[in-house]
JSON list of C-alpha atoms in Angstrom, two decimals:
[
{"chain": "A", "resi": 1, "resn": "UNK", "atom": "CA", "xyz": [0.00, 0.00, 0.00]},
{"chain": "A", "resi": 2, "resn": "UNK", "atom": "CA", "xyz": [1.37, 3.76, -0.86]},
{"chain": "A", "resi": 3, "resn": "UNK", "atom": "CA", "xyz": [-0.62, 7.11, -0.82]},
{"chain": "A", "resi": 4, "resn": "UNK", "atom": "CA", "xyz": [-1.27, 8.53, -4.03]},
{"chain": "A", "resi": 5, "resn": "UNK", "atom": "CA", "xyz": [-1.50, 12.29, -4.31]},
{"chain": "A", "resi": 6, "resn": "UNK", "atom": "CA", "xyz": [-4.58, 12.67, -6.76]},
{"chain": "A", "resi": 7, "resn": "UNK", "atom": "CA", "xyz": [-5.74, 15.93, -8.79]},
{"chain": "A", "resi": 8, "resn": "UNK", "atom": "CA", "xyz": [-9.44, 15.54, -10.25]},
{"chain": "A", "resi": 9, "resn": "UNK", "atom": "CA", "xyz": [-10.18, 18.32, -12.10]},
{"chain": "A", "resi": 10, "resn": "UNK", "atom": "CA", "xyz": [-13.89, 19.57, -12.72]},
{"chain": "A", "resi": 11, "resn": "UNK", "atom": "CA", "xyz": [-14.99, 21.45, -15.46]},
{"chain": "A", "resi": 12, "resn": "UNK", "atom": "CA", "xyz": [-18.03, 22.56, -17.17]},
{"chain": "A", "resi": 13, "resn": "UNK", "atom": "CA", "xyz": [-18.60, 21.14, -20.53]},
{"chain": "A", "resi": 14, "resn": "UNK", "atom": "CA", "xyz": [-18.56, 22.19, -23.78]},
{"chain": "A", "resi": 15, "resn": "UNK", "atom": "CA", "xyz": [-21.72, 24.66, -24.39]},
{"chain": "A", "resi": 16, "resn": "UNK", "atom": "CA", "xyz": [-22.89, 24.57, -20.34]},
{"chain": "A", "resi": 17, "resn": "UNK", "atom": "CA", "xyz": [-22.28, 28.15, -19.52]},
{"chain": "A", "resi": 18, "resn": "UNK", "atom": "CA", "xyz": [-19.79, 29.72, -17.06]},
{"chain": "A", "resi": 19, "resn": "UNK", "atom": "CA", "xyz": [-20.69, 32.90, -15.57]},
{"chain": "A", "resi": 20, "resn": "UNK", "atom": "CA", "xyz": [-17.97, 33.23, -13.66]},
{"chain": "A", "resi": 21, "resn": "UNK", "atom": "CA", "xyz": [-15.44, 32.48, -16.67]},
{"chain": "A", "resi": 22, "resn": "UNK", "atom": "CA", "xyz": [-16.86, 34.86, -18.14]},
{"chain": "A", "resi": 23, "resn": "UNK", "atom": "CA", "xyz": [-17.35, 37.48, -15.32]},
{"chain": "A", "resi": 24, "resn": "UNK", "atom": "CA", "xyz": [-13.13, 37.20, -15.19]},
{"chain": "A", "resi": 25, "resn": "UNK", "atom": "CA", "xyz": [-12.67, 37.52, -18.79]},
{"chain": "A", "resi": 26, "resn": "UNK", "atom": "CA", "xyz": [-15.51, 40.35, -19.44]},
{"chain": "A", "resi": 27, "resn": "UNK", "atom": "CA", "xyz": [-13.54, 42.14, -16.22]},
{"chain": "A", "resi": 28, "resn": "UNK", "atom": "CA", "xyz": [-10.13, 41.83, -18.11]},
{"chain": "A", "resi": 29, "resn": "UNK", "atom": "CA", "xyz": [-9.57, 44.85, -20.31]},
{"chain": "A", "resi": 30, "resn": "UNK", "atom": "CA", "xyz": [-10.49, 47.24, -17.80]},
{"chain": "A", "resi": 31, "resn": "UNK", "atom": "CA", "xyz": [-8.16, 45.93, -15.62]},
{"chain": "A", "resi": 32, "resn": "UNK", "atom": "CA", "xyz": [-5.16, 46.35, -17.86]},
{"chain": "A", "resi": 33, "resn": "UNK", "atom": "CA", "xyz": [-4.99, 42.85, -19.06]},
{"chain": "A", "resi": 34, "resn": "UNK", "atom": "CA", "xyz": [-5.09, 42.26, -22.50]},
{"chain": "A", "resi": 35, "resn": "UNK", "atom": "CA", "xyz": [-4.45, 38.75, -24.53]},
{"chain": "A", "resi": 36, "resn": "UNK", "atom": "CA", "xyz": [-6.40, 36.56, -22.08]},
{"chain": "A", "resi": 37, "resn": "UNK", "atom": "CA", "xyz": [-9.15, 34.79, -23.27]},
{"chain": "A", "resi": 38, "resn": "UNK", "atom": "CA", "xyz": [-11.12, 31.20, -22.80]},
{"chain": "A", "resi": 39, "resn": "UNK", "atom": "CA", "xyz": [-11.08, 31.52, -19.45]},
{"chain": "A", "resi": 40, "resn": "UNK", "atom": "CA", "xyz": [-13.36, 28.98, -17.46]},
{"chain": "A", "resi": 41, "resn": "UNK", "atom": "CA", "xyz": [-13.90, 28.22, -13.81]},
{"chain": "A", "resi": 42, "resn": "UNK", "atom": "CA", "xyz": [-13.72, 24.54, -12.46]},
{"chain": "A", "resi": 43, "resn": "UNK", "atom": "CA", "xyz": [-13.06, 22.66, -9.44]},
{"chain": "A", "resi": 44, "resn": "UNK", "atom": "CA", "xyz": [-9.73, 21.59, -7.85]},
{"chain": "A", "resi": 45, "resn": "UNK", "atom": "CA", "xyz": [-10.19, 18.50, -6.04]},
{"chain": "A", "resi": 46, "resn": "UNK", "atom": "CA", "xyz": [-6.86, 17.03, -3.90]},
{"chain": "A", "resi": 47, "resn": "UNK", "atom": "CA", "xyz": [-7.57, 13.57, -2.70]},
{"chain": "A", "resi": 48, "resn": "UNK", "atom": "CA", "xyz": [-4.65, 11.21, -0.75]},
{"chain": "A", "resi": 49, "resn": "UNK", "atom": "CA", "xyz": [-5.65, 7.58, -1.56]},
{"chain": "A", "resi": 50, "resn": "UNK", "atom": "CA", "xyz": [-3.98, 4.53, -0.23]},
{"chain": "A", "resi": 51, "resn": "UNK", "atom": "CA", "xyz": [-3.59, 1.96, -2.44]},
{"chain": "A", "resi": 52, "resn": "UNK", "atom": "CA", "xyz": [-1.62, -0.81, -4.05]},
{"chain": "A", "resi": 53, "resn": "UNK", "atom": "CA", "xyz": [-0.53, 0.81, -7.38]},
{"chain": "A", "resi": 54, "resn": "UNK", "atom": "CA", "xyz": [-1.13, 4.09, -9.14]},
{"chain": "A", "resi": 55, "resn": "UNK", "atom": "CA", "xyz": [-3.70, 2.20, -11.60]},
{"chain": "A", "resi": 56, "resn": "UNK", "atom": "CA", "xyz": [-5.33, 1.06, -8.66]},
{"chain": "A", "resi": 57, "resn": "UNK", "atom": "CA", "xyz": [-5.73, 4.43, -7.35]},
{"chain": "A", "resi": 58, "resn": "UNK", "atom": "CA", "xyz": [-6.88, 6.03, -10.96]},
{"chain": "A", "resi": 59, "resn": "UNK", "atom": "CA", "xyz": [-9.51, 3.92, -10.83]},
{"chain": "A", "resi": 60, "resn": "UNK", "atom": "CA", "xyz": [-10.82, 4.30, -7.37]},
{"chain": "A", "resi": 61, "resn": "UNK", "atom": "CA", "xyz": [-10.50, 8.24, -8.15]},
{"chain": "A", "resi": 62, "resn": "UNK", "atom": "CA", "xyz": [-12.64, 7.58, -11.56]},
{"chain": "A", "resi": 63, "resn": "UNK", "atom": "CA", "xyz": [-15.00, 5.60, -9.47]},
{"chain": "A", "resi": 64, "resn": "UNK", "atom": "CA", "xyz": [-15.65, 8.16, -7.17]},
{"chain": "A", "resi": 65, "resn": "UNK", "atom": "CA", "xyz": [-16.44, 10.54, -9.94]},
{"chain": "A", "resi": 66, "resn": "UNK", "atom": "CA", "xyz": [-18.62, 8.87, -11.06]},
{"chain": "A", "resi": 67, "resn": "UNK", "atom": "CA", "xyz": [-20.47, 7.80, -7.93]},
{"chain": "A", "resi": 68, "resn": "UNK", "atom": "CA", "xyz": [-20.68, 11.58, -6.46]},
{"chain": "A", "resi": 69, "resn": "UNK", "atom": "CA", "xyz": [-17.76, 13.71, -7.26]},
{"chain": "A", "resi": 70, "resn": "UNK", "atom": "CA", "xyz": [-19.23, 15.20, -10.55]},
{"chain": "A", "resi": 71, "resn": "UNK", "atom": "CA", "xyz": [-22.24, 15.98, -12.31]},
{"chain": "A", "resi": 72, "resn": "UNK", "atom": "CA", "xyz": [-22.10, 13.97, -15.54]},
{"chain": "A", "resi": 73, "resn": "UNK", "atom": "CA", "xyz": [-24.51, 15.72, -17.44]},
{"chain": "A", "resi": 74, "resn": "UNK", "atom": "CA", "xyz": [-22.86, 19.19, -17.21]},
{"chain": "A", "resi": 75, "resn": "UNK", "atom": "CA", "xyz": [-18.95, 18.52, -16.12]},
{"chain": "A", "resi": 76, "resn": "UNK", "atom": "CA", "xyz": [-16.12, 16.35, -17.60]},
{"chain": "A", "resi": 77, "resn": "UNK", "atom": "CA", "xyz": [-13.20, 14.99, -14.83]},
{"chain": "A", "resi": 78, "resn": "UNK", "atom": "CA", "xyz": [-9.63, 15.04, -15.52]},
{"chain": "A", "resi": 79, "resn": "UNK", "atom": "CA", "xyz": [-7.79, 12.82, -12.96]},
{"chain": "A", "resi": 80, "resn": "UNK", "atom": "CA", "xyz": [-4.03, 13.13, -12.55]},
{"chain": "A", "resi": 81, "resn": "UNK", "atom": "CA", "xyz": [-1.93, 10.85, -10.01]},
{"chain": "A", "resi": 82, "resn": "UNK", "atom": "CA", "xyz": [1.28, 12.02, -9.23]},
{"chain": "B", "resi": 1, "resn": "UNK", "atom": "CA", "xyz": [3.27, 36.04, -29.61]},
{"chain": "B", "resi": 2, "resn": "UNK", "atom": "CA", "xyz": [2.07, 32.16, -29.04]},
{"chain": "B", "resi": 3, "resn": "UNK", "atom": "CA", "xyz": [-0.73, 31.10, -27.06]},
{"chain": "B", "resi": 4, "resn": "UNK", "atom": "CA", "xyz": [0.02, 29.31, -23.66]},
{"chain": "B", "resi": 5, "resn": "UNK", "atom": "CA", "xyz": [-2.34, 27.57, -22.25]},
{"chain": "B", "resi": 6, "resn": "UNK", "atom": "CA", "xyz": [-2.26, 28.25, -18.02]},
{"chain": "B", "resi": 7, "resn": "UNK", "atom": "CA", "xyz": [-3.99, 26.18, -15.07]},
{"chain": "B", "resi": 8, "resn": "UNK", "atom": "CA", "xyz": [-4.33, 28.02, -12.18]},
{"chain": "B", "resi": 9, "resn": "UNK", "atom": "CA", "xyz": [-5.05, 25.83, -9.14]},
{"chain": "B", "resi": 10, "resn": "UNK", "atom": "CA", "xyz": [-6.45, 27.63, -6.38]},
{"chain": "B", "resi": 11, "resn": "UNK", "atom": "CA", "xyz": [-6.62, 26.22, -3.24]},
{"chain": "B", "resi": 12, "resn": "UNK", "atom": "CA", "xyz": [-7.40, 27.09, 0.84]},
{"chain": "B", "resi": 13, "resn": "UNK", "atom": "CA", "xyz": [-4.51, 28.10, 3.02]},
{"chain": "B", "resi": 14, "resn": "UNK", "atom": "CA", "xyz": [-3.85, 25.60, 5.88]},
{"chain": "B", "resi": 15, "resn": "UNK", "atom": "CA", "xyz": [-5.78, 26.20, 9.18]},
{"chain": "B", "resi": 16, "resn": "UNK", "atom": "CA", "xyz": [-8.82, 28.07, 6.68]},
{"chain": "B", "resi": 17, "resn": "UNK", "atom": "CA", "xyz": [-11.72, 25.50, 7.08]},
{"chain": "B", "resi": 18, "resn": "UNK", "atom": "CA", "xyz": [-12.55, 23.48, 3.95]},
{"chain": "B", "resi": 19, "resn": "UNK", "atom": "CA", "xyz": [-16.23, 22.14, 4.83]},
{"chain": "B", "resi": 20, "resn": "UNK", "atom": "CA", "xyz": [-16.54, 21.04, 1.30]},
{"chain": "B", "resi": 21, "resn": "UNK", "atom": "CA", "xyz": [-13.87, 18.23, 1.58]},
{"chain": "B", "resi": 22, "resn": "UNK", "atom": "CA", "xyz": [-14.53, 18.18, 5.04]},
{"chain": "B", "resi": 23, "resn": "UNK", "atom": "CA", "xyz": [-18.44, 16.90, 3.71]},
{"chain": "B", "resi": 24, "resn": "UNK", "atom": "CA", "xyz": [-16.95, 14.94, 0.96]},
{"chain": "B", "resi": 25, "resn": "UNK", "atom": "CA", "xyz": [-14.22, 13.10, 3.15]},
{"chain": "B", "resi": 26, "resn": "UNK", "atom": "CA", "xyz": [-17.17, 12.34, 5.69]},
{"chain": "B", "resi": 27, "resn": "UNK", "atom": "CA", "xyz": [-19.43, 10.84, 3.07]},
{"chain": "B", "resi": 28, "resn": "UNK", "atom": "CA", "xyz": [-16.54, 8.41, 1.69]},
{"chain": "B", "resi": 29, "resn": "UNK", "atom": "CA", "xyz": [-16.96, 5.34, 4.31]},
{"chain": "B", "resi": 30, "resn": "UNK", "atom": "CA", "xyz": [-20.60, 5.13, 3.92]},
{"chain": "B", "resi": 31, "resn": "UNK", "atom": "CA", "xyz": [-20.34, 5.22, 0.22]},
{"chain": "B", "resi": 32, "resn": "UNK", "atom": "CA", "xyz": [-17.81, 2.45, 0.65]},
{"chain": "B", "resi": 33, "resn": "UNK", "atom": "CA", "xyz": [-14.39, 4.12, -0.64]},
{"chain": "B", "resi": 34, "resn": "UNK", "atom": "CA", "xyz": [-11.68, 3.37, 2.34]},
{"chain": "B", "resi": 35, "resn": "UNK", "atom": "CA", "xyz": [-8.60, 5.01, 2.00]},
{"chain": "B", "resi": 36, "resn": "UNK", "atom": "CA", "xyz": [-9.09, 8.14, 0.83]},
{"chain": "B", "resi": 37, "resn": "UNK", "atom": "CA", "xyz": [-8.27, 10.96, 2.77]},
{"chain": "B", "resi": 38, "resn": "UNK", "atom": "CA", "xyz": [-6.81, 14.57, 2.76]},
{"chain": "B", "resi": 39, "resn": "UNK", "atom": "CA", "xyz": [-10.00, 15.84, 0.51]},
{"chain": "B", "resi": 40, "resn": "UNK", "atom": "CA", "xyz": [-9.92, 19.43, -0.17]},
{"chain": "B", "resi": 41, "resn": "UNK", "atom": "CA", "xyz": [-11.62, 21.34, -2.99]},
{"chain": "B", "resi": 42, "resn": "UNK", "atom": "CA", "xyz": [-10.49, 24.12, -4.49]},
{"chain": "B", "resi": 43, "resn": "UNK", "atom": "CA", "xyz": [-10.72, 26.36, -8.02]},
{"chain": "B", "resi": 44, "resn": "UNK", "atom": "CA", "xyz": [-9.30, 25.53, -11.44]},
{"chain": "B", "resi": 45, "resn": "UNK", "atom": "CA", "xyz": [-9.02, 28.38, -13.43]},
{"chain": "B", "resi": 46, "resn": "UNK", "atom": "CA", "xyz": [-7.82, 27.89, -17.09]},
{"chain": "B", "resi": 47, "resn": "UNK", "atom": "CA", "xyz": [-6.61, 30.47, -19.46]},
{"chain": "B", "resi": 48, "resn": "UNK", "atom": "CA", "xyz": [-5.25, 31.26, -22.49]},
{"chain": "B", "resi": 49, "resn": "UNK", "atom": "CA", "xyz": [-2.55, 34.04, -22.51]},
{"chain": "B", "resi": 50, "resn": "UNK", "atom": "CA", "xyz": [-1.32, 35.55, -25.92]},
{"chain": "B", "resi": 51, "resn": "UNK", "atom": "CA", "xyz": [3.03, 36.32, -24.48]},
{"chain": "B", "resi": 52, "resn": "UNK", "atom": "CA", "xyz": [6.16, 36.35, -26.20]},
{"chain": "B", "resi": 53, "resn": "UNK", "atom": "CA", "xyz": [7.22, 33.54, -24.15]},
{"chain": "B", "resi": 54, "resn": "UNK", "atom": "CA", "xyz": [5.91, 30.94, -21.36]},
{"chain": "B", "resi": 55, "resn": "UNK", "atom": "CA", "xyz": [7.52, 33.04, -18.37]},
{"chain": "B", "resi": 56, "resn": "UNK", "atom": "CA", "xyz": [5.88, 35.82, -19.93]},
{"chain": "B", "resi": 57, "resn": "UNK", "atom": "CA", "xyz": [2.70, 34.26, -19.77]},
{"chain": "B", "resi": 58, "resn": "UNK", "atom": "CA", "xyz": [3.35, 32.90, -16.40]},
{"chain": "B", "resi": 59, "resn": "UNK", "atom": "CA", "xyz": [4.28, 36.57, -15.16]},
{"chain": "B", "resi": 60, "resn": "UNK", "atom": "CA", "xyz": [0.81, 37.88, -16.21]},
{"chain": "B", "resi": 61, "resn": "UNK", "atom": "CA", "xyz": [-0.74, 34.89, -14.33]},
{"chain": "B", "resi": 62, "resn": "UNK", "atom": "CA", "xyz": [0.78, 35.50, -11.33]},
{"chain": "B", "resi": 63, "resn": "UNK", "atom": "CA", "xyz": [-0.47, 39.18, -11.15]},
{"chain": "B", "resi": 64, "resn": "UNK", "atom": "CA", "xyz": [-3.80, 38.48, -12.30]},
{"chain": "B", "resi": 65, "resn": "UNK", "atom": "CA", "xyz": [-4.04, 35.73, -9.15]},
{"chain": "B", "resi": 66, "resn": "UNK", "atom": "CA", "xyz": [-2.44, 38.92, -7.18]},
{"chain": "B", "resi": 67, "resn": "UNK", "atom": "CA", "xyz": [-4.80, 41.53, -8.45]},
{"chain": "B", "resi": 68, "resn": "UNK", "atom": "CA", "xyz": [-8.06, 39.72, -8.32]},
{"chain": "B", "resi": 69, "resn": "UNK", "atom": "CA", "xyz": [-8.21, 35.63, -8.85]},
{"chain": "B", "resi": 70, "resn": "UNK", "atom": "CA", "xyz": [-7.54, 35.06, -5.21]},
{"chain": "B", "resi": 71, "resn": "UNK", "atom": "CA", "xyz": [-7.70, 36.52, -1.78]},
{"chain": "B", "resi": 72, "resn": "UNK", "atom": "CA", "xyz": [-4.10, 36.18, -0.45]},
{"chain": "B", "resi": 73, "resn": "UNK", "atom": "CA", "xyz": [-5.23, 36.36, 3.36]},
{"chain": "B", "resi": 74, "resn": "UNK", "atom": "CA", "xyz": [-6.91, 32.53, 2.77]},
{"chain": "B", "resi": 75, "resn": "UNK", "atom": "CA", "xyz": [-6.16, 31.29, -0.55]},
{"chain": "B", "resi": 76, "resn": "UNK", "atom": "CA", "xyz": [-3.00, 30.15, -2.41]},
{"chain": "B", "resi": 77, "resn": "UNK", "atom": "CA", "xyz": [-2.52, 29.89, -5.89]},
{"chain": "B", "resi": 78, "resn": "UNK", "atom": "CA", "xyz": [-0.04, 27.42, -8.02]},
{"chain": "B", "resi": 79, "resn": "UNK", "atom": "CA", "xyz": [0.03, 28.05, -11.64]},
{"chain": "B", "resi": 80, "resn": "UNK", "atom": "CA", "xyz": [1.08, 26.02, -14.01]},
{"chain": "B", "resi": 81, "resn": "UNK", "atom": "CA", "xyz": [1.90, 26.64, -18.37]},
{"chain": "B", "resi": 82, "resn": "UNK", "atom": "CA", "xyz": [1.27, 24.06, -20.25]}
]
């Protein structure tokens, strides 16, 4: 058994809108920034999970996605262990 | 000028209470999921930054996060250009 540092990250998907994406982006000429653009808001979630390998612990992090992390109808998951 | 593509992961300072992981971590051992632990949730904010270079684009991420992505009394920020 090892702990696995895992990164699932949320985010809305293609064509569910993002008001606060675009509340930053509408914000960013006035504030001096020019040449950002696409920007969208997700979630960050950290997880530590013990298990025997790193595929091991992919898969329990795509599990819990699934089961109650995300909202499949309106976000994608991108899960990194490292 | 090139586009760079920028994550910026925002998370909670330590000792600033997280009661959405704290809920999430709770749930875990009814749901059946042992061994996970550590849960925090955060933001991930993605960009795309028209620079010269990718510590250009980096710079201009780290003073947007300064200016007005996160409050510095609770939150940190790690940015990464990808």
């Amino acid at each position: 058994m090892s702990a696995f540092s895992v990164l699932v990250e949320v985010t809305l998907r293609p064509g569910i809108a993002d008001p606060q994406g675009a509340t930053i982006e509408r914000a960013l000429p006035a504030l001096g920034f020019a040449g950002v653009r696409g920007v969208t808001v997700g979630k960050a979630i950290r997880l530590t999970i013990d298990a025997d390998s790193a595929d091991a612990a992919r898969a329990q992090a795509d599990e819990l996605c699934r089961r109650f992390l995300t909202n499949p109808v309106i976000e994608d998951a991108v899960i990194t262990v490292g």
